[in-house]
Amino acid sequence: MQKIKSFMIPQGPKSPQENVHDLSPIENFRIPSKEELRELREQPTDPQAEQEIINSIDEVYFSNDSFDMVKYELEKLPSVLSLQELEQYRDRLKQQQAAVSKKVADLILEKQPSYVKELDRVTSLQTSLQLAAVICTNGRRHLNIAKEGFTQASLGLLANQRKRQLLIGLLKSLRTIKTLQRTDVRLSEMLEEEDYPGAIQLCLECQKAASTFKHYSCISELNSKLQDTLEQIEEQLDVALSKICKNFDVSHYTKVQQAYRLLGKTQTAMDQLHMHFTQAIHNTVFQVVLGYVELCAGNTDTRFQKLQYKDLCMHITSDSYIPCLADLCKALWEVMLSYYRTMEWHEKYDRDETSPGSDCSSTVGSEESNFDRSYVKKKLEHGLTRIWQDVQLKVKTYFLGTDMSSFKYDDFIFVLDIISRLMQVGEEFCGSKSEVLQESIRKQSVNYFKNYHRTRLEELRMFLENETWELCPVKSNFIILQLHEFKFLGQSQSPSVSPSKHPSSATSLFEQYCNGGNPFEIQADKDDETEDVLAANGYESDELEKSAYQEYDSDSDVPEELKRDYVDEQTGDAPVKSVSRETLRSRKRSDYNLNKVNAPILTNTTLNVIRLVGKYMQMMTILKPIAFDVIHCMSQLFDYYLYAVYTFFGRNDTYESSGLGLSSSRLRTTLNRIQESLIDMEVSTDASGTLTASEERKEKVPSPHLSHLVDLTTSETLFGLAQRVVATESLVFLAEQFEFLQTHLDSVMPAAKKPFLQQFYSQTVSTASELRKPIYWIVAAKAIDYEQMLLLMANVKWDVKEIMSQHNMYIDALLKEFEEFNKRLTEVSKQVRIPLPVSNTLWEHCIRLANRTIVEGYANVKKCSNEGRALMQLDFQQFLLKLEKLTDLRPIPDKEFVETYIKAYYLTENDMERWIKEHREYSTKQLTNLVNVCLGSHINKKARQKLLAAIDDLERPKR
């Protein structure tokens, strides 16, 4: 009814088909009869009226289909019925019914074409269904015929064939499973053969095959087992990778890398490799040191194994220190060499991979491979510094774990040689300057060198006090490079390399020892020494010295500048290639030497000092950070030797005060500096002294004393001239060796400290030859009896009236003294060669003293005439004439000093005053006597007073 009401509501035009679909298929409508239709046609056809009638129908009629209309209407009846009302109500209901019926009929008529069309479609569908039923019936009939047509045997045959095919597939699967189960044995064999790539390849293939048959329960267990095996292979692969750290093998490492590439863990392998190298360094040094500690302990005490490496190093004894250090460096070298060869392998692999002939499987794979190579390269480069830092720290801990101040020099140098070689390895390994090792070396070396130098100074004092200044016989071609202490000057190719005995090469150590050997296997080379460099006390005996020098017969390796004759060197002149005949002739007379060969003059003490210098330079070459300290100590050796020679042979206050300028201001300054800075002048220790004073005294050495075996008072030996010559000329020789070494010292001296070195050479080394003057002056002053000559001159009468033709006897006496001096000089030369500069200095001093004595004798004259002054000239000319036959010294020293004094007698008053002011070399007494005696005869008293006043003015500034 609800739908009927909706139909009655005015709507847009719809097709009959749509209207038919709107009706429920279960609803049955009563089709109006003809009479009703007629009545409907007779009803007014006003649509609005009809609609109003329909709208007047109660809503309840449209509520649902189960609505009971009769009951509803009956219940609506009033309690009192009225026929007329009932008829009216009935008519109204009829009108409503008629309106509804008319509306429904209109709708039916409107939808009738669609209805008819739909009914045709239903009929067609029914026909199709009937045809389908026929087809199905025929199909079933044909199936029954087919079923009845085949026999049971045919069907069985087909079933068996299918079953056979299934069993063949099963057999193939079973065979594969059997093979998979046997892979464990083959994998174990491959691992024993270290065929890691093959084992991993087999394992991965087995895993792939197992995933195909994972539906079998046995295969699921096998797959799990293969995964465990693969993890086990990775563990063994990691162990194999760790073996690379100590002994690199190309084929072994190639297998390991191939295995990691198969696993896709190239980067992981590199991370693990660096971890193994770090662990290898730690384990290696610990095991080496532990082995020596337990060996020295002599028991099986396991407490050492629980110690830290730093504490373990403190248990190393002095005897085992060097072999342990050598083994430590050998082991660390093996680790670094393995790392170096690892990098070489990767560089070669990268070149092979990136070569044009190599074929990349895909762009993606190529990019991944390039990324892995880049990662490996960066990791290896970063690892260089890290590994070297670990090596430095381990060696530093060992190096500083023992106090080395009591080590022998050779042992300490050997330790430095090893550490220096290790630093060279570090520089070639990663370009490191090894600051950690340098600082530890500096720290140990400063401590060692202070004690060593203090002991050497004390020994030098002992040697100087026991030195008899006898000539040490050496060959004429002797040079310091023949000493083992200076061999390093010809062997070391660069300042950074220690003075070891290894053959130098342009190739690096890694290239040199890549295929075998070890740069730290150098201990056996010490047996090749032909000279015992270090005896028990650090110095060699005379016999060893002589035997060592006798081995050097050839001078082919002697530098040209050292082949010069020492006579020329000691004069300080430049070397001359050709020597004139006059020089040769003068040498025959003046160079007091009976030997054919002019061997250098030196003593055992000199040689010991030179050896010490060589040892110091070895240490300095290795230890550039303390180069200044070493050179300073070397300078103290020279200072002390120079001071000792001066103290023994040149100090004489009487002659120093003569005013002859025997010691230059530079020499006096140098001697004062040495005395203040190096010489301990206190006789006994002051208990009340401060700590600072005691510390300063530790750096000083007591002044040496001349041995009582040396006699400097006998006139027959010219007052120890032989000893004086040996002492002085050995000092000059020592100075020459320092000059020879200056270039090398300058190359290792820090730039900021080079002024010290220059000052040492300019103010100290160069003053060595200046000691000749004060030392030989003492001989010259005692060799001639100048006082006797003054007495003889005092007895001469100078106020003669006639010009004399014969000289006075004092000249003969003086010349006799010189002849005796010449004989003694010749006797001394039989003991020791007297070089030309020495003989010249002696003659110069003697002649200078004689001339000054002559002037002093003339100044003592009370009366003198012109003829007397002429006699003075005659005497002096006779002296010069005879003297020139005894000596080749030209010109005669102080010749003008005498002649000028004699000629001053002839000056006028005005010229005399000017002459007095210009000639201040004469004493006040000599000038005064010249005015009073010589000029008194032809000047007045006033003029004499004026000249004496001028002399007094000259004397006043001196007071």
Short mmCIF file of C-alpha atoms in Angstrom, two decimals, residues 235-573:
data_model
loop_
_atom_site.label_atom_id
_atom_site.label_comp_id
_atom_site.label_asym_id
_atom_site.label_seq_id
_atom_site.Cartn_x
_atom_site.Cartn_y
_atom_site.Cartn_z
CA GLU A 235 85.68 -17.21 12.51
CA GLN A 236 88.50 -19.24 10.96
CA LEU A 237 88.80 -16.58 8.28
CA ASP A 238 89.26 -13.96 11.00
CA VAL A 239 91.99 -16.10 12.56
CA ALA A 240 93.64 -16.44 9.15
CA LEU A 241 93.43 -12.67 8.73
CA SER A 242 95.19 -12.15 12.07
CA LYS A 243 98.14 -14.25 10.87
CA ILE A 244 98.83 -11.62 8.20
CA CYS A 245 99.96 -9.16 10.88
CA LYS A 246 103.25 -10.92 11.63
CA ASN A 247 104.16 -12.79 8.49
CA PHE A 248 102.55 -11.51 5.31
CA ASP A 249 102.06 -14.12 2.61
CA VAL A 250 100.71 -13.00 -0.75
CA SER A 251 98.87 -16.20 -1.66
CA HIS A 252 97.43 -16.54 1.83
CA TYR A 253 96.23 -12.95 1.93
CA THR A 254 94.79 -13.24 -1.60
CA LYS A 255 92.66 -16.20 -0.51
CA VAL A 256 91.47 -14.36 2.57
CA GLN A 257 90.48 -11.27 0.56
CA GLN A 258 88.69 -13.37 -2.05
CA ALA A 259 86.79 -15.10 0.73
CA TYR A 260 85.68 -11.80 2.27
CA ARG A 261 84.61 -10.52 -1.15
CA LEU A 262 82.46 -13.62 -1.62
CA LEU A 263 80.86 -12.86 1.73
CA GLY A 264 80.39 -9.22 0.72
CA LYS A 265 82.33 -8.08 3.80
CA THR A 266 85.36 -6.31 2.32
CA GLN A 267 84.96 -3.29 4.60
CA THR A 268 84.42 -5.47 7.64
CA ALA A 269 87.61 -7.35 6.78
CA MET A 270 89.57 -4.08 6.70
CA ASP A 271 88.18 -3.00 10.07
CA GLN A 272 89.08 -6.39 11.53
CA LEU A 273 92.55 -6.24 9.98
CA HIS A 274 93.38 -2.95 11.71
CA MET A 275 92.09 -4.32 14.99
CA HIS A 276 94.35 -7.36 14.55
CA PHE A 277 97.38 -5.15 13.79
CA THR A 278 96.77 -3.16 16.97
CA GLN A 279 96.39 -6.37 18.94
CA ALA A 280 99.49 -7.83 17.28
CA ILE A 281 101.60 -4.84 18.37
CA HIS A 282 100.37 -5.17 21.94
CA ASN A 283 100.81 -8.95 22.12
CA THR A 284 104.19 -8.89 20.38
CA VAL A 285 105.86 -6.37 22.69
CA PHE A 286 104.34 -7.99 25.77
CA GLN A 287 105.54 -11.48 24.83
CA VAL A 288 109.05 -10.29 23.93
CA VAL A 289 109.52 -8.37 27.17
CA LEU A 290 107.85 -11.10 29.22
CA GLY A 291 110.21 -13.70 27.76
CA TYR A 292 113.29 -11.71 28.80
CA VAL A 293 111.88 -10.90 32.24
CA GLU A 294 111.07 -14.55 32.95
CA LEU A 295 114.44 -15.63 31.55
CA CYS A 296 116.29 -13.22 33.82
CA ALA A 297 114.12 -14.13 36.81
CA GLY A 298 115.16 -17.76 36.38
CA ASN A 299 111.93 -19.24 37.70
CA THR A 300 108.48 -20.18 36.53
CA ASP A 301 106.76 -17.47 38.50
CA THR A 302 103.55 -16.57 36.72
CA ARG A 303 103.11 -13.24 38.46
CA PHE A 304 104.88 -11.45 35.59
CA GLN A 305 102.13 -12.49 33.19
CA LYS A 306 99.62 -10.54 35.23
CA LEU A 307 101.63 -7.32 35.15
CA GLN A 308 100.89 -4.41 32.87
CA TYR A 309 103.35 -3.82 30.03
CA LYS A 310 104.64 -0.62 31.66
CA ASP A 311 105.37 -2.41 34.93
CA LEU A 312 106.88 -5.35 33.07
CA CYS A 313 109.42 -3.07 31.37
CA MET A 314 110.76 -1.99 34.76
CA HIS A 315 111.85 -5.59 35.50
CA ILE A 316 114.30 -5.67 32.55
CA THR A 317 117.89 -5.97 33.76
CA SER A 318 120.77 -3.94 32.33
CA ASP A 319 122.35 -7.02 30.73
CA SER A 320 119.19 -7.98 28.86
CA TYR A 321 118.16 -4.43 27.98
CA ILE A 322 119.88 -4.23 24.58
CA PRO A 323 119.03 -7.72 23.24
CA CYS A 324 115.46 -7.26 24.39
CA LEU A 325 115.25 -3.87 22.66
CA ALA A 326 116.72 -5.35 19.48
CA ASP A 327 114.23 -8.24 19.52
CA LEU A 328 111.43 -5.79 20.30
CA CYS A 329 112.29 -3.68 17.26
CA LYS A 330 112.71 -6.77 15.10
CA ALA A 331 109.24 -7.97 16.04
CA LEU A 332 107.69 -4.55 15.49
CA TRP A 333 109.49 -4.31 12.15
CA GLU A 334 107.82 -7.55 11.09
CA VAL A 335 104.42 -6.09 11.96
CA MET A 336 105.07 -2.85 10.07
CA LEU A 337 106.55 -4.72 7.11
CA SER A 338 103.41 -6.86 6.96
CA TYR A 339 101.28 -3.71 6.93
CA TYR A 340 103.51 -2.21 4.23
CA ARG A 341 103.17 -5.34 2.09
CA THR A 342 99.42 -5.35 2.72
CA MET A 343 99.21 -1.85 1.26
CA GLU A 344 101.35 -2.94 -1.68
CA TRP A 345 98.98 -5.85 -2.32
CA HIS A 346 95.94 -3.55 -2.36
CA GLU A 347 97.65 -1.06 -4.66
CA LYS A 348 98.47 -3.85 -7.12
CA TYR A 349 94.94 -5.24 -6.81
CA ASP A 350 93.45 -1.78 -7.49
CA ARG A 351 95.63 -1.40 -10.60
CA ASP A 352 94.54 -4.81 -11.87
CA GLU A 353 90.90 -4.08 -11.15
CA THR A 354 90.91 -0.68 -12.84
CA SER A 355 92.98 -1.75 -15.85
CA PRO A 356 91.29 -1.40 -19.28
CA GLY A 357 91.29 -5.16 -19.76
CA SER A 358 89.20 -5.81 -16.67
CA ASP A 359 85.51 -6.45 -17.31
CA CYS A 360 82.91 -5.12 -14.89
CA SER A 361 79.81 -7.27 -14.69
CA SER A 362 77.42 -4.39 -14.16
CA THR A 363 77.35 -0.71 -13.44
CA VAL A 364 75.91 -1.26 -9.97
CA GLY A 365 78.56 -3.85 -9.13
CA SER A 366 81.29 -1.56 -10.44
CA GLU A 367 80.14 1.34 -8.30
CA GLU A 368 80.04 -0.89 -5.22
CA SER A 369 83.52 -2.23 -6.00
CA ASN A 370 84.89 1.31 -6.44
CA PHE A 371 83.38 2.33 -3.13
CA ASP A 372 84.97 -0.66 -1.39
CA ARG A 373 88.39 0.12 -2.92
CA SER A 374 88.10 3.77 -1.88
CA TYR A 375 87.15 2.73 1.66
CA VAL A 376 90.04 0.26 1.88
CA LYS A 377 92.53 2.83 0.57
CA LYS A 378 91.47 5.50 3.08
CA LYS A 379 91.41 2.99 5.92
CA LEU A 380 94.94 1.79 5.11
CA GLU A 381 96.28 5.34 4.84
CA HIS A 382 94.74 6.33 8.18
CA GLY A 383 96.05 3.13 9.72
CA LEU A 384 99.66 4.05 8.94
CA THR A 385 99.77 6.86 11.48
CA ARG A 386 97.78 4.93 14.07
CA ILE A 387 100.01 1.85 13.89
CA TRP A 388 103.20 3.93 14.05
CA GLN A 389 101.81 5.81 17.03
CA ASP A 390 101.19 2.50 18.81
CA VAL A 391 104.74 1.37 17.98
CA GLN A 392 106.19 4.65 19.27
CA LEU A 393 104.30 4.46 22.54
CA LYS A 394 105.32 0.85 23.16
CA VAL A 395 108.99 1.53 22.46
CA LYS A 396 108.89 4.74 24.48
CA THR A 397 107.50 2.87 27.48
CA TYR A 398 110.30 0.32 27.21
CA PHE A 399 112.96 2.96 26.55
CA LEU A 400 112.06 5.04 29.60
CA GLY A 401 111.49 2.02 31.84
CA THR A 402 115.21 1.70 32.67
CA ASP A 403 117.69 4.24 34.01
CA MET A 404 120.52 4.20 31.47
CA SER A 405 122.86 6.65 33.19
CA SER A 406 125.17 3.79 34.25
CA PHE A 407 125.40 2.22 30.76
CA LYS A 408 128.70 2.02 28.95
CA TYR A 409 129.12 4.49 26.14
CA ASP A 410 129.11 1.88 23.39
CA ASP A 411 125.98 0.28 24.82
CA PHE A 412 124.21 3.60 25.00
CA ILE A 413 125.25 4.52 21.45
CA PHE A 414 124.05 1.11 20.32
CA VAL A 415 120.66 1.75 21.93
CA LEU A 416 120.47 5.14 20.23
CA ASP A 417 121.47 3.48 16.97
CA ILE A 418 118.53 1.08 17.26
CA ILE A 419 116.08 3.84 18.19
CA SER A 420 117.40 6.06 15.41
CA ARG A 421 116.96 3.26 12.90
CA LEU A 422 113.43 2.78 14.21
CA MET A 423 112.77 6.50 13.68
CA GLN A 424 114.03 6.14 10.13
CA VAL A 425 111.58 3.27 9.69
CA GLY A 426 108.80 5.49 11.00
CA GLU A 427 109.68 8.29 8.60
CA GLU A 428 109.62 5.90 5.64
CA PHE A 429 106.50 4.17 6.99
CA CYS A 430 104.23 7.20 7.32
CA GLY A 431 106.39 10.33 7.05
CA SER A 432 106.38 10.80 10.81
CA LYS A 433 109.09 12.79 12.60
CA SER A 434 108.61 10.52 15.62
CA GLU A 435 108.14 13.32 18.14
CA VAL A 436 107.31 10.80 20.88
CA LEU A 437 110.55 8.88 20.39
CA GLN A 438 112.59 12.06 19.96
CA GLU A 439 111.34 13.43 23.26
CA SER A 440 112.02 10.16 25.09
CA ILE A 441 115.51 9.98 23.53
CA ARG A 442 116.19 13.57 24.52
CA LYS A 443 115.07 12.87 28.08
CA GLN A 444 117.24 9.76 28.48
CA SER A 445 120.18 11.30 26.64
CA VAL A 446 120.31 14.48 28.71
CA ASN A 447 120.33 12.37 31.87
CA TYR A 448 122.98 10.02 30.48
CA PHE A 449 125.13 12.67 28.87
CA LYS A 450 125.41 14.83 31.97
CA ASN A 451 126.75 11.91 34.00
CA TYR A 452 128.95 10.74 31.14
CA HIS A 453 130.45 14.16 30.52
CA ARG A 454 131.09 14.74 34.21
CA THR A 455 132.98 11.43 34.39
CA ARG A 456 134.94 12.23 31.23
CA LEU A 457 136.04 15.60 32.59
CA GLU A 458 137.26 13.95 35.78
CA GLU A 459 139.13 11.36 33.73
CA LEU A 460 140.59 14.09 31.55
CA ARG A 461 141.88 15.85 34.67
CA MET A 462 143.40 12.58 35.84
CA PHE A 463 145.08 12.03 32.49
CA LEU A 464 146.40 15.57 32.38
CA GLU A 465 147.82 15.27 35.88
CA ASN A 466 149.52 12.00 34.97
CA GLU A 467 150.59 13.09 31.50
CA THR A 468 154.37 13.27 31.07
CA TRP A 469 153.92 15.06 27.73
CA GLU A 470 155.82 12.49 25.78
CA LEU A 471 155.29 12.28 22.03
CA CYS A 472 152.76 9.68 20.94
CA PRO A 473 154.22 8.05 17.80
CA VAL A 474 151.77 8.16 14.93
CA LYS A 475 152.29 7.88 11.20
CA SER A 476 152.69 10.98 9.11
CA ASN A 477 149.45 10.29 7.26
CA PHE A 478 147.43 9.98 10.44
CA ILE A 479 144.06 11.72 10.39
CA ILE A 480 141.17 11.49 12.81
CA LEU A 481 138.95 9.82 10.22
CA GLN A 482 141.05 6.70 10.74
CA LEU A 483 139.71 6.43 14.28
CA HIS A 484 136.63 4.29 14.67
CA GLU A 485 134.91 7.07 16.55
CA PHE A 486 134.85 9.12 13.33
CA LYS A 487 133.92 6.37 10.89
CA PHE A 488 130.33 7.61 10.96
CA LEU A 489 131.38 10.81 9.15
CA GLY A 490 132.00 8.81 6.00
CA GLN A 491 129.15 6.33 6.46
CA SER A 492 126.10 8.35 7.44
CA GLN A 493 124.32 9.57 4.37
CA SER A 494 121.94 11.89 6.18
CA PRO A 495 121.95 13.52 9.62
CA SER A 496 118.84 11.57 10.57
CA VAL A 497 120.58 8.22 10.13
CA SER A 498 122.63 6.96 13.00
CA PRO A 499 126.34 6.14 12.60
CA SER A 500 125.62 2.46 12.20
CA LYS A 501 127.55 0.05 10.09
CA HIS A 502 124.78 -0.65 7.62
CA PRO A 503 125.46 -0.09 3.95
CA SER A 504 123.70 3.01 2.83
CA SER A 505 121.37 2.76 -0.12
CA ALA A 506 119.08 5.03 -2.04
CA THR A 507 116.25 2.54 -1.60
CA SER A 508 114.05 2.61 1.46
CA LEU A 509 114.39 0.07 4.23
CA PHE A 510 111.06 -1.51 3.29
CA GLU A 511 112.25 -2.10 -0.26
CA GLN A 512 115.63 -3.28 0.94
CA TYR A 513 114.31 -5.82 3.45
CA CYS A 514 111.00 -6.62 1.77
CA ASN A 515 112.08 -10.11 0.75
CA GLY A 516 113.98 -11.02 3.90
CA GLY A 517 116.34 -9.79 6.56
CA ASN A 518 115.81 -7.27 9.28
CA PRO A 519 117.29 -3.76 9.64
CA PHE A 520 117.74 -4.35 13.37
CA GLU A 521 119.99 -7.39 13.01
CA ILE A 522 123.11 -5.30 13.62
CA GLN A 523 124.51 -6.63 16.86
CA ALA A 524 126.91 -9.03 15.16
CA ASP A 525 128.59 -6.15 13.31
CA LYS A 526 130.30 -5.07 16.51
CA ASP A 527 132.69 -8.00 16.16
CA ASP A 528 134.03 -6.51 12.92
CA GLU A 529 135.78 -3.73 14.80
CA THR A 530 139.57 -3.88 14.46
CA GLU A 531 140.06 -1.40 17.28
CA ASP A 532 138.91 -1.78 20.83
CA VAL A 533 137.01 1.48 21.09
CA LEU A 534 135.90 1.09 24.66
CA ALA A 535 138.12 -0.54 27.22
CA ALA A 536 137.11 -0.92 30.84
CA ASN A 537 137.80 2.71 31.66
CA GLY A 538 136.85 4.14 28.28
CA TYR A 539 140.41 4.73 27.06
CA GLU A 540 142.83 2.57 25.10
CA SER A 541 146.38 1.61 25.98
CA ASP A 542 149.38 2.83 24.05
CA GLU A 543 149.91 -0.55 22.45
CA LEU A 544 146.37 -0.55 21.10
CA GLU A 545 146.84 2.94 19.83
CA LYS A 546 150.02 2.02 17.95
CA SER A 547 148.59 -1.17 16.51
CA ALA A 548 145.55 0.72 15.33
CA TYR A 549 147.58 3.35 13.56
CA GLN A 550 149.94 0.86 11.94
CA GLU A 551 147.00 -0.49 9.97
CA TYR A 552 146.57 2.76 8.09
CA ASP A 553 149.44 2.73 5.60
CA SER A 554 147.56 4.18 2.69
CA ASP A 555 146.60 7.82 2.55
CA SER A 556 144.34 7.45 -0.47
CA ASP A 557 141.31 8.34 1.63
CA VAL A 558 142.97 11.29 3.33
CA PRO A 559 141.36 14.62 2.46
CA GLU A 560 143.65 16.91 0.50
CA GLU A 561 143.59 19.60 3.15
CA LEU A 562 144.89 17.12 5.72
CA LYS A 563 147.77 15.99 3.49
CA ARG A 564 149.45 19.34 4.00
CA ASP A 565 152.61 19.47 6.03
CA TYR A 566 151.81 20.26 9.64
CA VAL A 567 154.54 22.91 9.61
CA ASP A 568 152.40 24.98 7.27
CA GLU A 569 149.22 24.30 9.15
CA GLN A 570 150.59 25.51 12.42
CA THR A 571 151.47 28.85 10.94
CA GLY A 572 147.87 29.31 10.03
CA ASP A 573 148.81 30.04 6.41
#
